Each structure stands twice: as structure tokens, then as C-alpha cells.
XYZ file of C-alpha atoms in Angstrom:
663
model
C 94.688 104.157 130.755
C 92.905 102.692 134.521
C 91.638 99.427 133.786
C 88.440 100.778 134.529
C 88.358 102.724 131.416
C 89.187 100.412 129.354
C 86.278 97.924 129.999
C 83.847 99.626 127.656
C 86.146 99.050 124.602
C 86.935 95.549 125.917
C 83.623 94.673 126.179
C 82.678 95.566 122.403
C 85.664 94.293 121.164
C 83.981 91.280 122.792
C 80.259 91.267 121.529
C 82.441 92.374 117.957
C 84.035 88.787 118.270
C 80.754 87.054 119.851
C 78.787 88.266 116.874
C 81.056 87.650 114.074
C 81.176 84.148 115.343
C 77.544 83.694 115.857
C 76.666 84.800 112.067
C 78.433 82.462 110.059
C 77.290 79.345 112.178
C 73.296 80.910 111.855
C 74.471 80.668 107.660
C 75.795 77.066 108.499
C 73.899 75.375 111.624
C 70.003 75.320 110.876
C 68.625 77.189 113.632
C 65.404 75.427 115.258
C 62.501 76.446 113.820
C 63.762 77.698 111.065
C 62.669 75.027 108.543
C 58.757 76.493 110.929
C 59.493 80.052 109.449
C 59.918 78.695 105.475
C 56.747 76.421 106.219
C 54.956 80.069 106.939
C 56.389 81.694 104.226
C 54.669 79.485 101.931
C 51.519 79.235 103.961
C 51.887 82.950 104.308
C 51.797 83.186 99.847
C 48.724 81.135 99.915
C 47.258 83.621 102.847
C 46.520 79.417 104.586
C 45.705 81.593 107.283
C 44.558 78.881 109.774
C 48.349 77.239 108.860
C 49.431 80.140 110.192
C 48.359 80.625 113.464
C 49.167 77.023 114.307
C 52.356 77.647 112.736
C 53.132 80.608 115.288
C 52.990 78.968 118.004
C 56.265 77.177 117.393
C 58.444 80.449 116.161
C 58.550 81.922 119.728
C 61.747 83.092 120.353
C 62.925 82.700 116.596
C 65.120 85.406 115.493
C 62.749 86.086 113.063
C 59.584 85.618 115.617
C 58.325 89.231 114.101
C 58.224 88.472 110.487
C 56.758 84.978 111.405
C 54.186 87.193 114.147
C 53.300 89.916 110.897
C 52.583 87.419 108.519
C 49.854 85.402 110.903
C 47.576 88.966 111.942
C 48.532 90.891 108.515
C 46.219 87.281 106.809
C 43.413 88.130 108.918
C 43.947 91.681 109.687
C 40.274 93.132 108.422
C 39.137 90.845 111.416
C 41.463 91.273 114.108
C 40.470 93.343 117.424
C 41.914 96.957 117.421
C 43.534 95.218 120.621
C 45.155 92.786 118.836
C 46.608 95.056 116.333
C 47.764 97.562 119.517
C 49.121 94.348 121.174
C 51.304 93.503 118.172
C 52.507 97.050 117.313
C 54.053 96.995 121.608
C 55.093 93.767 121.817
C 57.552 94.348 118.368
C 57.476 98.087 119.501
C 60.873 100.157 117.294
C 61.182 97.308 114.538
C 60.601 97.250 110.960
C 57.373 94.531 111.522
C 55.709 97.304 114.079
C 55.622 100.374 111.340
C 54.697 97.588 108.018
C 51.574 96.608 110.373
C 50.892 100.109 110.934
C 50.835 101.028 107.421
C 48.705 98.216 106.391
C 46.452 99.247 109.989
C 46.077 102.476 107.623
C 45.336 101.905 104.726
C 42.404 99.256 105.974
C 41.346 102.467 108.172
C 41.517 104.729 105.279
C 39.254 102.624 103.377
C 36.942 102.158 106.345
C 37.006 106.286 106.503
C 37.969 106.188 109.980
C 39.943 109.584 109.446
C 39.933 110.049 113.761
C 42.240 107.222 114.271
C 43.846 107.687 111.325
C 44.480 110.662 113.473
C 46.520 109.018 116.289
C 48.277 106.390 114.267
C 49.718 108.114 111.204
C 52.529 110.611 113.448
C 53.829 106.991 114.446
C 54.656 105.445 111.240
C 57.759 106.048 110.613
C 58.456 104.996 107.185
C 56.215 107.143 105.712
C 56.754 105.960 101.840
C 53.482 105.343 100.773
C 51.311 107.770 99.167
C 47.824 106.514 99.634
C 48.706 106.245 103.360
C 49.876 109.554 103.310
C 46.537 110.711 100.776
C 44.011 108.932 103.955
C 46.544 111.520 106.624
C 45.871 114.168 104.537
C 41.888 113.168 104.137
C 42.693 112.915 108.125
C 43.627 116.912 108.048
C 40.943 117.910 105.717
C 37.567 116.505 107.524
C 38.978 117.036 111.092
C 40.520 120.296 111.614
C 39.909 121.473 107.538
C 43.608 122.659 107.370
C 44.511 123.785 103.425
C 46.170 119.978 101.641
C 45.222 120.911 98.125
C 48.705 120.756 96.988
C 50.727 118.624 98.988
C 47.445 116.722 97.993
C 47.350 116.938 94.251
C 51.693 116.018 94.286
C 50.675 112.773 95.336
C 47.792 111.873 93.440
C 49.881 113.315 90.635
C 52.937 110.829 91.347
C 50.538 108.004 92.148
C 50.720 106.037 88.420
C 47.836 103.076 89.617
C 43.762 103.989 90.458
C 43.856 104.203 94.437
C 41.062 104.374 96.965
C 43.241 107.189 99.159
C 44.559 109.584 97.393
C 41.311 109.796 95.209
C 38.938 109.710 97.578
C 40.813 112.797 99.045
C 40.540 114.540 95.368
C 37.085 114.536 95.288
C 36.592 116.318 98.819
C 38.579 118.772 97.763
C 37.146 119.333 94.885
C 33.207 119.146 96.938
C 34.624 121.768 98.778
C 36.108 124.050 95.799
C 39.974 123.983 97.138
C 40.945 121.860 93.809
C 39.231 122.906 90.414
C 38.512 120.886 87.132
C 41.851 121.813 85.838
C 43.468 119.863 88.646
C 41.411 117.187 88.113
C 42.033 117.132 83.544
C 45.591 116.879 84.623
C 45.457 113.721 86.204
C 43.506 112.176 84.078
C 46.127 113.797 80.928
C 48.974 112.187 83.207
C 47.524 109.324 83.235
C 46.165 108.400 80.223
C 49.331 109.243 79.257
C 51.005 106.381 80.847
C 48.366 104.108 79.778
C 46.155 104.073 82.998
C 42.436 104.022 81.748
C 41.130 103.517 85.158
C 43.043 106.748 86.968
C 42.496 108.551 83.899
C 38.428 107.396 83.940
C 38.199 108.213 88.095
C 39.993 111.546 87.363
C 37.131 112.490 85.581
C 34.444 111.184 86.961
C 34.646 113.250 89.937
C 34.570 116.613 87.672
C 32.341 115.393 84.761
C 30.825 111.976 85.953
C 28.028 112.062 83.117
C 30.741 111.638 80.812
C 33.313 109.334 82.479
C 32.401 106.313 80.627
C 33.810 107.777 77.458
C 36.996 107.810 78.467
C 36.879 104.074 78.247
C 35.459 104.109 74.725
C 39.387 107.076 73.838
C 41.396 104.269 75.457
C 40.163 101.608 72.981
C 39.920 104.036 70.002
C 40.878 107.306 69.958
C 40.412 107.953 66.118
C 37.048 106.606 66.129
C 36.513 108.936 68.731
C 37.923 112.323 67.595
C 36.258 110.940 64.062
C 32.841 111.017 65.062
C 32.499 113.819 66.782
C 33.097 117.426 64.933
C 32.917 120.175 67.726
C 34.187 120.948 71.045
C 32.441 123.393 72.973
C 32.622 122.276 76.808
C 35.213 122.415 78.710
C 34.441 118.684 79.701
C 34.415 117.719 75.706
C 37.035 119.661 74.898
C 39.703 117.696 77.785
C 37.796 114.570 76.592
C 39.564 115.511 73.126
C 42.756 116.215 74.933
C 42.460 112.679 76.195
C 41.875 111.211 72.383
C 44.776 113.128 70.875
C 46.792 111.786 73.756
C 45.911 108.609 72.964
C 46.263 108.672 69.565
C 50.310 110.108 70.022
C 50.734 106.984 71.496
C 50.775 104.811 68.316
C 51.269 107.829 65.661
C 52.227 111.063 66.874
C 52.003 112.411 63.066
C 48.619 111.710 62.554
C 47.399 113.314 66.503
C 49.808 116.446 65.547
C 47.674 116.745 61.979
C 44.409 116.397 63.780
C 44.854 118.871 65.953
C 47.070 121.380 63.502
C 43.800 121.106 61.237
C 40.878 120.832 63.444
C 40.774 120.657 66.809
C 43.537 123.148 67.853
C 40.769 125.852 66.731
C 38.425 124.532 69.276
C 41.437 124.387 72.222
C 42.220 126.968 75.400
C 46.499 127.660 74.577
C 46.978 125.708 78.187
C 44.900 122.615 76.319
C 46.921 122.968 72.944
C 50.614 123.629 74.923
C 50.047 119.835 77.187
C 48.867 118.081 73.933
C 51.560 119.564 71.764
C 54.462 118.078 74.281
C 52.734 114.992 74.335
C 52.561 114.748 70.577
C 56.675 115.775 70.785
C 57.125 113.535 73.467
C 56.020 110.681 72.388
C 57.640 111.558 68.796
C 61.195 111.812 70.987
C 60.571 108.825 72.351
C 60.433 106.936 68.861
C 63.453 109.141 68.044
C 61.554 110.766 65.135
C 63.377 113.842 63.403
C 60.361 116.271 63.780
C 60.037 115.240 67.544
C 61.753 119.125 68.808
C 59.601 121.233 66.165
C 56.263 119.545 67.923
C 57.848 120.704 70.994
C 58.561 124.406 69.108
C 54.814 124.675 69.640
C 54.687 125.153 73.564
C 54.890 128.367 73.396
C 54.551 128.295 77.509
C 56.799 125.909 79.203
C 55.220 126.490 82.471
C 51.831 125.003 81.465
C 53.764 121.527 80.885
C 55.128 119.417 84.198
C 58.719 117.531 85.146
C 58.095 114.806 82.415
C 56.697 116.526 79.467
C 59.823 119.129 79.710
C 62.694 116.403 80.301
C 60.800 115.050 76.836
C 61.348 118.698 75.550
C 65.044 118.437 76.886
C 66.022 115.512 75.784
C 64.898 116.058 71.797
C 66.188 119.423 72.177
C 69.555 118.031 72.842
C 69.242 115.931 70.128
C 68.391 117.790 67.670
C 71.524 120.386 69.276
C 68.724 122.991 69.682
C 70.758 124.702 72.890
C 68.405 127.232 73.020
C 65.187 124.888 73.834
C 67.541 123.161 76.295
C 68.138 126.176 78.376
C 64.619 127.317 78.519
C 63.282 124.010 79.342
C 65.372 123.472 81.663
C 64.341 126.743 83.576
C 61.025 125.392 83.804
C 61.577 122.881 85.654
C 60.002 122.239 89.068
C 62.692 123.206 92.009
C 62.916 119.822 92.843
C 62.908 118.589 89.637
C 66.140 121.455 89.264
C 68.059 119.296 91.819
C 68.136 115.978 89.438
C 72.351 116.080 88.064
C 71.359 115.163 84.893
C 68.999 118.037 84.575
C 71.625 120.970 86.401
C 74.657 119.214 84.203
C 72.587 120.038 80.764
C 71.424 123.188 81.736
C 75.429 124.176 82.604
C 76.123 122.541 78.729
C 73.375 124.555 76.961
C 74.712 128.141 79.253
C 77.951 127.327 77.392
C 76.935 125.904 74.119
C 74.497 129.465 73.274
C 76.948 132.248 71.284
C 75.494 134.882 73.055
C 77.193 133.161 76.422
C 78.498 135.959 78.177
C 80.534 136.051 81.185
C 77.874 136.255 83.652
C 76.551 133.310 81.897
C 79.601 130.957 81.626
C 80.159 131.968 85.641
C 76.987 130.482 86.474
C 77.715 127.275 84.235
C 80.764 126.523 85.695
C 79.443 126.967 89.419
C 76.437 124.651 88.350
C 78.970 122.046 87.203
C 80.838 122.562 90.189
C 77.306 122.049 92.466
C 77.304 118.470 91.115
C 80.606 117.377 90.052
C 81.994 114.238 92.490
C 82.472 110.892 90.860
C 78.803 109.539 92.638
C 77.453 109.318 89.961
C 77.142 109.834 85.844
C 76.340 113.181 85.673
C 78.599 114.383 88.699
C 81.075 112.012 86.704
C 80.966 114.392 83.016
C 80.262 118.076 85.709
C 83.909 116.679 86.738
C 85.514 116.555 83.087
C 83.747 119.143 81.743
C 85.640 121.464 84.567
C 88.950 119.742 82.851
C 89.381 117.151 86.071
C 89.800 113.813 85.538
C 87.866 110.865 88.250
C 90.092 109.380 90.187
C 89.465 107.224 93.374
C 88.646 109.363 96.405
C 90.474 109.874 99.511
C 88.717 106.479 101.964
C 87.044 107.882 105.203
C 88.432 107.410 108.641
C 88.920 103.521 109.815
C 85.786 102.335 111.327
C 86.785 101.952 115.215
C 85.738 98.901 116.770
C 82.824 100.600 119.090
C 81.074 101.162 115.444
C 81.830 98.177 114.201
C 79.726 96.405 117.461
C 77.467 99.048 117.123
C 75.806 98.109 114.156
C 76.650 94.054 114.746
C 74.366 94.547 117.561
C 71.702 96.441 115.693
C 68.455 94.186 115.895
C 66.969 95.127 112.698
C 70.969 94.491 110.324
C 70.560 91.039 112.407
C 67.194 89.966 111.511
C 67.739 91.474 107.860
C 70.580 89.530 107.167
C 68.606 86.278 108.883
C 66.422 86.544 106.959
C 68.459 87.013 103.881
C 70.450 83.852 104.837
C 67.725 81.514 105.463
C 66.570 82.330 101.686
C 64.001 85.044 102.463
C 65.954 87.854 100.511
C 63.108 90.344 99.872
C 62.116 89.870 103.551
C 65.279 91.099 104.850
C 66.257 93.447 101.838
C 63.038 95.287 103.172
C 63.992 95.097 106.917
C 67.545 96.542 105.898
C 67.054 99.064 104.291
C 64.108 100.584 106.553
C 66.523 100.426 109.373
C 69.068 101.872 107.347
C 67.083 104.425 105.648
C 64.018 104.969 107.632
C 63.572 103.458 111.095
C 65.360 107.877 112.599
C 64.082 110.957 110.995
C 66.489 111.075 107.837
C 68.213 108.139 108.342
C 71.644 106.572 109.572
C 74.425 108.913 109.224
C 77.883 108.458 107.181
C 79.221 106.645 110.419
C 76.828 104.379 110.645
C 75.746 104.020 106.680
C 79.922 102.890 106.433
C 79.372 100.387 109.676
C 76.495 98.654 108.265
C 77.441 98.220 104.403
C 80.891 97.215 106.140
C 79.116 94.666 108.373
C 77.126 93.085 104.895
C 80.417 93.265 103.364
C 81.911 90.904 105.987
C 78.980 88.790 105.567
C 79.173 88.870 101.582
C 75.310 89.917 101.141
C 76.806 93.106 98.156
C 73.443 94.123 97.428
C 73.319 95.356 101.096
C 76.593 96.569 101.400
C 76.387 98.607 97.598
C 73.410 100.011 98.787
C 74.271 100.975 101.778
C 76.967 102.492 101.129
C 75.974 104.409 98.725
C 73.940 106.656 100.586
C 76.787 108.342 102.349
C 76.854 111.710 101.942
C 80.189 113.253 103.628
C 82.396 110.740 102.460
C 82.817 108.250 99.863
C 84.060 104.261 100.206
C 85.299 103.030 96.956
C 86.219 99.842 98.373
C 82.786 98.813 99.293
C 80.533 101.065 97.150
C 82.746 99.036 94.330
C 83.848 95.725 95.669
C 85.473 92.728 93.500
C 83.922 89.894 94.774
C 85.994 87.145 92.305
C 88.245 89.580 91.180
C 90.685 86.349 90.202
C 88.218 84.058 87.669
C 86.436 87.920 86.531
C 89.446 89.300 85.330
C 91.114 86.455 84.063
C 88.068 86.297 81.931
C 87.760 89.200 81.210
C 91.552 89.135 79.925
C 91.588 86.207 78.249
C 89.391 87.663 75.716
C 90.396 90.538 75.481
C 87.363 93.061 77.235
C 87.787 95.269 80.064
C 87.844 93.766 83.395
C 86.025 97.148 84.754
C 83.329 96.909 82.065
C 82.651 93.120 83.442
C 83.062 94.744 87.055
C 80.127 97.836 86.014
C 77.929 95.388 84.358
C 77.353 93.047 86.957
C 77.459 95.395 89.842
C 74.442 96.460 87.833
C 72.729 93.315 86.874
C 72.927 91.399 89.746
C 75.018 93.551 92.459
C 76.819 90.355 92.577
C 74.149 87.876 94.094
C 74.949 85.152 93.134
C 71.609 82.989 93.251
C 70.037 86.419 91.248
C 66.741 85.263 89.198
C 65.752 87.733 86.757
C 61.191 88.017 86.871
C 62.008 86.960 83.037
C 64.576 83.979 83.799
C 67.860 86.296 84.101
C 70.400 83.747 86.196
C 73.569 84.495 87.892
C 76.068 87.169 88.932
C 75.673 88.476 84.974
C 71.911 88.133 84.552
C 71.881 85.714 81.475
C 68.815 84.522 79.899
C 69.092 80.425 79.113
C 68.522 80.620 75.280
C 71.550 83.424 75.255
C 74.148 81.103 77.050
C 73.137 78.168 75.091
C 73.791 80.416 72.022
C 76.681 81.731 73.390
C 77.900 78.304 75.005
C 78.244 76.683 71.839
C 80.152 80.251 69.948
C 82.710 79.594 72.899
C 83.228 76.020 72.869
C 80.920 75.087 75.907
C 80.120 72.325 74.017
C 78.783 70.304 77.276
C 77.332 73.079 79.179
C 73.183 72.857 80.425
C 71.295 75.516 82.215
C 71.313 74.658 85.392
C 74.904 75.318 85.456
C 74.562 79.208 85.046
C 74.691 79.332 88.864
C 77.654 77.888 89.055
C 80.089 80.970 89.112
C 82.781 80.094 86.424
C 80.337 78.728 83.865
C 78.134 82.197 84.081
C 81.130 84.463 84.224
C 82.252 82.673 81.099
C 79.194 82.849 79.103
C 78.546 86.367 80.479
C 81.988 87.585 79.273
C 81.764 85.938 75.944
C 78.129 87.450 74.754
C 79.664 90.570 76.128
C 82.495 90.632 73.957
C 80.643 89.048 71.052
C 77.660 92.295 71.661
C 80.768 95.364 72.260
C 82.249 93.960 68.737
C 79.293 93.537 67.270
C 79.008 97.181 68.417
C 81.847 98.347 67.379
C 83.056 98.278 70.869
C 80.694 101.354 71.698
C 80.137 100.354 75.646
C 76.709 102.600 75.979
C 75.663 100.507 72.702
C 76.770 97.028 73.475
C 75.419 97.853 77.521
C 72.490 98.452 75.914
C 72.414 95.648 73.743
C 72.831 93.335 76.766
C 69.675 95.245 78.341
C 67.416 95.416 75.700
C 68.897 93.032 72.992
C 70.698 93.643 69.545
C 67.936 95.270 67.434
C 66.817 98.167 69.901
C 70.054 100.106 69.800
C 70.569 99.104 66.455
C 67.379 100.864 65.545
C 68.284 103.767 67.820
C 71.611 104.441 66.274
C 69.696 106.038 62.980
C 70.081 109.202 63.030
C 72.808 111.996 63.792
C 75.747 111.288 65.260
C 74.960 112.091 69.005
C 77.745 112.746 71.374
C 77.756 109.507 73.664
C 76.215 111.622 76.761
C 72.690 112.688 74.575
C 72.688 109.663 73.128
C 72.193 107.563 76.439
C 70.102 110.216 77.676
C 68.037 109.369 74.775
C 66.885 106.117 75.168
C 63.395 105.479 74.620
C 63.332 102.879 77.428
C 63.783 104.162 81.355
C 64.833 100.856 82.446
C 67.867 100.556 79.575
C 68.664 104.323 79.535
C 69.227 104.295 83.481
C 71.070 101.132 82.496
C 73.351 102.347 80.295
C 74.618 105.002 82.531
C 74.605 103.315 85.347
C 77.080 100.324 83.826
C 79.367 103.130 82.058
C 79.715 105.090 85.606
C 80.706 101.549 87.188
C 83.032 100.972 84.748
C 85.154 104.229 84.561
C 85.195 103.944 88.815
C 86.001 100.572 88.671
C 88.665 101.474 86.267
C 90.454 104.062 88.361
C 89.930 101.347 91.664
C 91.469 98.777 89.526
C 94.356 100.528 87.240
C 95.244 103.195 89.989
C 95.111 105.537 87.162
C 93.297 108.410 86.554
C 89.790 107.602 84.280
C 88.202 109.482 81.453
C 83.970 108.567 81.378
C 83.466 110.677 77.679
C 85.895 108.808 76.102
C 84.330 105.833 76.767
C 80.858 107.021 75.715
C 82.421 108.301 72.813
C 80.158 109.365 70.207
C 77.049 107.362 68.395
C 75.906 106.888 65.058
C 75.317 104.899 62.048
C 76.887 101.946 61.217
C 79.941 103.273 58.953
C 79.840 102.330 55.850
C 82.978 100.241 55.545
C 82.158 98.847 59.358
C 81.831 94.657 58.796
C 77.975 93.333 58.609
C 75.774 93.066 61.811
C 75.992 90.027 63.467
C 72.240 88.790 63.023
C 72.950 85.913 65.041
C 73.122 87.820 68.002
C 70.288 86.525 70.755
């Protein structure tokens, strides 16, 4: 190759080398201005505008200058001139902080009802992940161009759990123009009441029935008293208030709500109102794992009257009671978006195969559904593989990254700033800029090769959570080494093998608990790789013979792994070796899964899908999926997720007594 043709490659390699040498130096030797950035972070947390303005000139030219400038201007955004804001957007054009400030400015413009400026600025907003801002943009469209935005507005409003100004104003505007109707508003109120969000429920009711909206507060406080004091409901609004009261009552006593609906209120409500209310009662019964949950759902004669949340609980209740026809009908009624969820694709296929009258055509449809999701990517994708008679193995790795691809990732200013912030101790800020750079900076995010290169950049810096999360976004290829890294391999495998614990299970749990962030600390105080609570750590330390243990040792890798694996082994033994129940106990405490195991004996996947808490439900599925993939990596042998899930049911009569000391 002629020397002039090789020049770009040589320069690329030099760029890789120089930047790879620079970053470790940044981590070890404080850069001038680092302390000032940290001082500004403290001032930002206190919203000390004077201090922020005084310190800002000292960080000019620092790698995190855009972040510092964002803090300073954001702290006084309500009084800043449009010229100041535009100067910031121009100076930091193309950066995360340009888009972050535009997001905040759009919120401010929305509260000021400045629709003309929103119409100009929103198309420049790249993230577009703030529902309230999107509602303001739709409001600008509705006001300025009179475009019909009703369906998109309702979708955003229903998904917004807490009360907000943007979507609520938009709903009121559309209602005044007869673009949405009373049922649309009352559905929002129902969703909010079911989600324990009384202000959002009151705001929705206030649009349709301002004279009655104060009743929502009374209903939230004491629904039984509200229902007792009212004998009839004639008008639609009064009926809807009764529905809200029954929804609120069902949260604490679904059987009492069912009794009142059956004996009195059902005679006054429309079929749609009854269907929704019965479904909420069924959902609350299902979350309490009551055997009659499916009976309540069976009173819903039109699944299309329900939303995806209620339908998903109907599916769970039907799975728990073995009613495959209900599973089939409920999955059919899901929205097109919800049908794309691998969970409901899998269970729809299983329901097709389980019904006694399955035809050859239906069996083929079920196989097609399973094939559409089958892979090693996640819990239901793995189960689909096994349902098709395949095992779970390490996939073929992608082609190695070239020096040019690595250099482009290393040279990306957003990724550089993100890692610098993380190394400086500003992890949330670094994570947000990293995610923006990989996912949102360009429409659709980075392509697979760019994601692999960005993940490699994070892996090389041992920023494991960014490494994993970025690699998980690839669509056409899977790099198992990136997605399932094994830091501290010698420590983890030695400790696990020493107490008869599967190292893959330990790695699967750590990956979900902390993403291998050594100093991770949860909002409830759990610490380190295995996220152990101080009180649990003290108890476990005594049990495994660490007599001199002190809570501050939880940040020590060896100690954290020793205590975490020790506790996990004690939990696993108490649950008879059941990995799903032990994972649930590790996340939610042992008392809850002891209650959740009562009832019928269920296949492990059905039990996991019926865990009442969303966090724990997702946790169990991810830990078991991780474990299966780690086992494939560690052993080099095909694996089975179904075998690890097993079945779950009441503790056997001959089983050892519960370890009631377990914290």
C-alpha cells in the first residue's frame, strides 16, 4: 500500500494511543479545575446562584465546562433573557447540555403558554423523551395550526403517572374544543386513582365536572364511607365518581369492592364502567394472589373495554389459575404496541399450544410467534428458544472492532465528557450524557458497530454499567463478552465454589444489583457489588465467621462478595434450592416470597410473572436470564433456563423448617 494511503490509518492509531494514555492520567492526576467543578456541583444542589456565577469563569476550558455552564444558567433560567439562552445553545451546540437546557426552556415556555416560541424550538429538541414537553409541543400545534392531536395527547397523558401542567392543559384545551370527550377524561381519573395518584385523578375530573372534583379527595381518603352515604348514581359524572370509589376501595379490600359492585352499584353503571371496575378488582385480587382473581376478570365480557395494564393482570391471573383460553383472549385484546412485548408474545403462543382444540394452523402460528422472539437476549426470548426445542448457548461473536472504529468512539466528545464526569464522582451526570450520546443524539441512536465501539470504550475504562447497557442496545449482533463481563473473576468463583454456590448465579445477581459498580449505594442504604444492607451484613458476617466485620468494610470487594455470597447461599438453602424464590428473597426480603409461594404449584415462569411487585418481578426474571447466559459463558456448555426456574409451590411437609432468623 502506498505510504500516503496508509497515513489516515497511522493517524487513527496515534489518536487511539494518545487518548487511551490520556484518560488514565485524568483518573489519577486531578485536572486543574476539577475541585471547582465539584464546588459548583455542591452549589447546584443548594441552588446557590451567586456561588455558581462566581465559580463559572474558573472552569473555562475544562472538559466539563458545558456541565458547569448548564448548572449556572439553569439555576436562573426563569430570569435569563432569550439572548443568554440562545448564546448557550449556540456555544454548546450538538452537546447533551444544549439539548438538556432546551428541554428545560421548553418546559418554562409551556408554563408561560408561549406557543410560538415552542413551535420554533421544539423541532430542534433531539431527545424528545419528556412527555410534558411533548404535550406542550402538541398544544402549540393544536393552538397554532389546529392540527388534530387528540390520540397522541391521550396516549401521553395516560402514560404520565403524576399530575403535570402540560398534558393536563392540553387535555382541557382539547375537551373545550370537543376533540376529546368525558369518557376520555374519566379514564384518566380511573388510571390515576388506581395508581394512587389523587391529584392527577382530581385534575382530570375537574375538567369534566369542576363542581364535583372535590369529591375525588373525599373518595381517596375514605371510599367506603363515600359509597355508604350515596344510594344512587343517575348522572354519568356521579356514576364515574362511584367507579373511582370502588377502584380506591379495591386497593385495600377487593372482595368488599366486588360485593358492593355485584349487589348495588352494578345495577346503575354502564357495561363499560362495570367491565373496567371488575378488571381493577381482579387486578387488585391478582396482586394479592387471591384464588378468585380470575373469577372477577371473568365478569369482564368485553376485553376491548380495558387498557393494557388491566389486560396484563388478567393474563397473569389466568396463568396462575391455568385458564389458557382467558390468556388467549386477553393477549388478543392488547394494543399493537403491547403485543410486541416478548412476554405476551410468549404466553400467547403457549396459550395457543395449550388449548385442547389447537389446529395445525394454530400450532403453526404459535411456532411462528415463538420464532419471532427466540434468542438469548432476555427471559422470554430464552424460554421461546427452549419451547422450540433449542438450548441456550453463547452466540457467534461479532467481527472484531477495527482501530478506526475504536478511535471514533474514543474521540467522541460526549463519551469523553461522560467518562470524565463518572471518574470525577459525578456518575448521574456522566450516565445521562453517555446515554444521550449513544441513544438520542442522532435519530435512532448509534448503529450496532458504533454501539460496540462505545461499549468497548467503557469496558476498557472498567465502567461496567455503561459497557453492559450500551452493548445491550445492539440489534443485529450480540457480544456476550461485553454484555456479560466477569470482573473479579478469581474472587467470585473462589467464594462461590467454596460454599457450593453456582458462580453463574452470583454473577447473574451482581449484574442486576450493581452492574459491577464497586461503590454502588442504593437509596435504602445497600452497598457494594452485591448491594448488602448494613444490618444484613452484620448478621451474615456472624453466621459465616467474620467476627471482626465492620459496616464500612462493605466497600471492600473481597468482603462484599464474601458476605453477599454467604447470605445468598443461606437464602437459597432456606428456599430448597429454588433460584427464583431466592432471587425474590434477595430483592424483597424472605418474608414476601414465603407468602407468594402459597397456593397452587406453578411452573417457575408463571410464578415469576405473578410476583406482585414490578421491581421484584423484573429482578427475578433478569437474574435468572443473566444466570443462564453466564453459565453458558463459564462452562462453554448449552444451558436451560427452564431447569433453573423449576416449579414453585408451598413448602413440602417434610422440608426443613423455615430459617426465621433470615433478615
